[in-house]
CSV table of C-alpha atoms in Angstrom, one decimal:
chain,number,residue,atom,x,y,z
A,1,ALA,CA,47.1,165.2,105.3
A,2,ASP,CA,50.1,166.8,107.1
A,3,ARG,CA,52.5,165.3,104.5
A,4,VAL,CA,50.4,166.7,101.6
A,5,MET,CA,50.3,170.1,103.3
A,6,ALA,CA,54.1,170.0,103.8
A,7,ALA,CA,54.5,169.3,100.1
A,8,GLY,CA,52.4,172.5,99.3
A,9,GLY,CA,49.1,170.8,98.6
A,10,LEU,CA,45.7,171.3,100.1
A,11,PRO,CA,44.5,168.0,101.4
A,12,VAL,CA,40.8,167.1,101.2
A,13,ILE,CA,39.4,163.9,102.7
A,14,VAL,CA,36.5,162.5,100.8
A,15,PRO,CA,33.7,160.0,101.7
A,16,PRO,CA,33.7,156.7,99.8
A,17,LEU,CA,30.7,157.5,97.7
A,18,VAL,CA,31.0,156.0,94.2
A,19,GLU,CA,28.5,158.3,92.7
A,20,TYR,CA,30.7,161.3,93.3
A,21,ILE,CA,33.8,160.0,91.5
A,22,PRO,CA,33.1,162.0,88.3
A,23,ASP,CA,32.9,165.2,90.4
A,24,LEU,CA,36.1,164.3,92.3
A,25,LEU,CA,38.0,163.7,89.0
A,26,ALA,CA,36.9,167.2,87.8
A,27,ARG,CA,37.7,169.0,91.1
A,28,PHE,CA,41.0,167.5,92.4
A,29,ASP,CA,44.5,167.6,91.0
A,30,ALA,CA,45.9,164.4,92.6
A,31,PHE,CA,44.9,161.5,94.7
A,32,VAL,CA,46.3,159.6,97.6
A,33,LEU,CA,45.0,156.1,98.1
A,34,THR,CA,45.6,155.6,101.9
A,35,GLY,CA,46.4,152.5,104.0
A,36,GLY,CA,43.9,150.4,105.8
A,37,ASP,CA,42.9,146.8,106.4
A,38,ASP,CA,42.7,144.1,103.7
A,39,PRO,CA,40.8,143.9,100.4
A,40,ARG,CA,38.3,141.2,99.6
A,41,THR,CA,39.6,139.4,96.5
A,42,GLU,CA,36.4,137.8,95.2
A,43,PRO,CA,35.9,140.8,92.8
A,44,PHE,CA,39.2,139.9,91.3
A,45,GLY,CA,38.4,136.2,90.9
A,46,VAL,CA,40.2,134.8,94.0
A,47,PRO,CA,38.6,133.7,97.3
A,48,THR,CA,39.4,135.9,100.3
A,49,ASP,CA,41.6,134.2,102.9
A,50,PRO,CA,39.5,133.8,106.0
A,51,ARG,CA,42.3,135.1,108.1
A,52,VAL,CA,42.2,138.6,106.6
A,53,THR,CA,40.7,141.7,108.3
A,54,PRO,CA,38.6,143.1,105.4
A,55,ILE,CA,38.0,146.8,104.8
A,56,HIS,CA,34.5,148.1,104.6
A,57,PRO,CA,32.9,147.1,101.3
A,58,ASP,CA,31.9,150.7,100.5
A,59,ARG,CA,35.5,151.8,100.8
A,60,GLN,CA,36.7,149.0,98.6
A,61,ALA,CA,34.1,149.6,96.0
A,62,PHE,CA,34.9,153.3,96.0
A,63,ALA,CA,38.7,152.8,95.7
A,64,THR,CA,38.3,150.2,93.0
A,65,ASP,CA,36.0,152.4,90.9
A,66,LEU,CA,38.2,155.4,91.5
A,67,ILE,CA,41.3,153.5,90.3
A,68,ARG,CA,39.4,152.4,87.2
A,69,ALA,CA,38.1,155.9,86.5
A,70,LEU,CA,41.5,157.4,86.9
A,71,ARG,CA,42.9,154.9,84.4
A,72,ASP,CA,40.1,155.4,81.8
A,73,GLU,CA,39.1,159.0,82.2
A,74,ALA,CA,42.0,160.9,83.9
A,75,PRO,CA,45.3,159.0,83.3
A,76,ALA,CA,47.3,162.2,83.7
A,77,LYS,CA,46.2,162.8,87.3
A,78,PRO,CA,49.0,162.0,89.8
A,79,VAL,CA,48.3,159.1,92.2
A,80,LEU,CA,50.1,157.8,95.2
A,81,GLY,CA,49.0,154.5,96.7
A,82,VAL,CA,50.1,153.7,100.3
A,83,CYS,CA,50.0,150.1,101.6
A,84,LEU,CA,46.4,149.1,101.0
A,85,GLY,CA,46.3,151.7,98.2
A,86,MET,CA,49.2,150.0,96.5
A,87,GLN,CA,47.6,146.6,96.8
A,88,LEU,CA,44.4,147.9,95.2
A,89,MET,CA,46.4,149.5,92.4
A,90,ALA,CA,48.0,146.1,91.7
A,91,LEU,CA,44.6,144.3,91.8
A,92,GLY,CA,43.2,146.9,89.5
A,93,ALA,CA,46.0,146.1,87.1
A,94,THR,CA,45.1,142.4,87.0
A,95,GLY,CA,47.7,141.7,89.7
A,96,SER,CA,47.4,139.4,92.7
A,97,LEU,CA,48.2,139.4,96.5
A,98,ALA,CA,49.8,137.0,98.9
A,99,GLN,CA,47.0,137.3,101.4
A,100,HIS,CA,48.6,135.8,104.5
A,101,MET,CA,52.3,136.7,104.9
A,102,PRO,CA,52.9,134.3,107.8
A,103,GLU,CA,52.3,131.6,105.2
A,104,SER,CA,53.9,133.1,102.2
A,105,HIS,CA,56.9,134.6,104.0
A,106,PRO,CA,57.1,132.5,107.2
A,107,ASP,CA,60.7,133.6,108.1
A,108,SER,CA,60.3,137.3,107.6
A,109,HIS,CA,56.6,138.4,107.9
A,110,ALA,CA,57.2,140.0,111.3
A,111,ASP,CA,59.8,142.4,109.6
A,112,HIS,CA,56.8,144.0,107.9
A,113,TRP,CA,54.5,144.7,110.9
A,114,GLU,CA,55.2,148.0,112.7
A,115,ARG,CA,58.9,147.7,111.8
A,116,GLU,CA,61.5,149.5,109.9
A,117,HIS,CA,63.4,147.6,107.2
A,118,ALA,CA,65.5,148.3,104.1
A,119,ILE,CA,64.3,148.3,100.5
A,120,SER,CA,66.4,148.0,97.4
A,121,PRO,CA,65.5,149.4,94.0
A,122,ASP,CA,64.8,147.2,91.0
A,123,ILE,CA,65.0,150.3,88.9
A,124,PRO,CA,67.4,152.8,90.5
A,125,ASP,CA,66.1,155.9,88.6
A,126,ALA,CA,62.5,155.1,89.9
A,127,MET,CA,63.1,154.5,93.6
A,128,PRO,CA,66.1,155.0,95.9
A,129,ALA,CA,67.4,152.5,98.4
A,130,GLY,CA,66.8,153.2,102.1
A,131,THR,CA,64.8,152.3,105.2
A,132,VAL,CA,61.0,152.5,105.4
A,133,HIS,CA,58.3,152.0,108.0
A,134,SER,CA,56.0,149.1,107.3
A,135,LYS,CA,52.7,147.7,108.7
A,136,HIS,CA,51.1,145.1,106.5
A,137,ARG,CA,49.9,141.5,106.7
A,138,GLN,CA,49.5,141.1,103.0
A,139,CYS,CA,51.8,141.9,100.0
A,140,VAL,CA,51.6,142.1,96.3
A,141,ASP,CA,52.4,138.8,94.7
A,142,SER,CA,52.1,140.1,91.1
A,143,PRO,CA,51.8,143.7,90.0
A,144,GLY,CA,49.9,142.8,86.9
A,145,SER,CA,50.5,145.4,84.2
A,146,LEU,CA,52.4,147.7,86.6
A,147,ARG,CA,56.2,147.7,87.0
A,148,VAL,CA,58.1,146.6,90.1
A,149,THR,CA,60.5,149.4,91.2
A,150,ALA,CA,61.7,148.2,94.7
A,151,ARG,CA,61.8,145.1,96.9
A,152,ALA,CA,62.5,144.3,100.6
A,153,HIS,CA,65.3,142.0,101.7
A,154,ASP,CA,63.0,139.0,101.5
A,155,GLY,CA,61.8,139.7,98.0
A,156,VAL,CA,58.5,141.3,99.0
A,157,ILE,CA,57.4,143.8,96.3
A,158,GLU,CA,57.7,147.3,98.0
A,159,ALA,CA,57.0,149.7,95.2
A,160,ILE,CA,55.3,149.7,91.8
A,161,ASP,CA,54.5,152.3,89.1
A,162,ASN,CA,53.2,152.9,85.7
A,163,PRO,CA,56.0,154.7,83.7
A,164,ALA,CA,53.5,155.6,81.0
A,165,ARG,CA,51.7,157.9,83.4
A,166,PRO,CA,53.1,161.2,84.8
A,167,PHE,CA,53.1,160.0,88.4
A,168,TYR,CA,51.4,156.7,89.3
A,169,VAL,CA,53.3,155.2,92.2
A,170,GLY,CA,52.3,152.6,94.8
A,171,VAL,CA,54.4,151.9,97.9
A,172,GLN,CA,53.9,149.0,100.4
A,173,TRP,CA,55.4,151.0,103.3
A,174,HIS,CA,54.0,154.1,105.0
A,175,PRO,CA,55.8,157.2,103.7
A,176,GLU,CA,53.9,159.4,106.2
A,177,ARG,CA,55.7,157.5,109.0
A,178,THR,CA,59.0,157.0,107.3
A,179,PRO,CA,61.7,159.4,108.7
A,180,PHE,CA,64.1,158.8,105.7
A,181,ALA,CA,62.9,161.8,103.5
A,182,PRO,CA,63.7,160.3,100.1
A,183,LEU,CA,61.2,157.5,100.8
A,184,GLY,CA,58.9,159.6,103.0
A,185,GLN,CA,58.1,163.2,102.5
A,186,HIS,CA,59.7,163.2,99.0
A,187,LEU,CA,57.0,161.0,97.6
A,188,PHE,CA,54.4,163.6,98.6
A,189,ASP,CA,56.6,166.3,97.2
A,190,GLN,CA,56.7,164.4,93.9
A,191,LEU,CA,53.0,163.9,93.9
A,192,ILE,CA,52.3,167.6,94.3
A,193,ALA,CA,55.0,168.6,91.9
A,194,ALA,CA,53.4,166.4,89.3
A,195,THR,CA,50.2,168.5,89.5
A,196,ARG,CA,52.1,171.5,88.2
């Protein structure tokens, strides 16, 4: 909320009630899909790893339906997905997750838990290089129909987007906790600028 305000927006925190999604699309100019625990993957055709810490099912249903509604009914609305938000964006684009990084990235998974690490752009015009603050146990394995724009030193997908939409960006790190402004506050600035 502080980062949205710093960018010139008015943040509104909404309850995860699926029935209000049409009203939310009509009322709000942009959306931030925030971080959290781990998604259940059965709705996407994959068993959930028993080692995950799942988010509340109401929150997952709400976020999944909101992502679908934004795609189908309001594709021009700016969206920023943070950590879990990026993972749900990828799943909604028929992507997939590596659900347990100690298994998928045994030598580097600790670099992504309450740590700062560098990212490098796959597409320089879409995302700069720099240092970010991460806290995640899972990562995007495939972005589906979305585009990879940055990776970590170990190949973990760190940023995705849809270049066909005005601002549809997901980042695996936490920009609200990232001191390096181009990968922190600037993402919120871009989100709010895209509403204008």
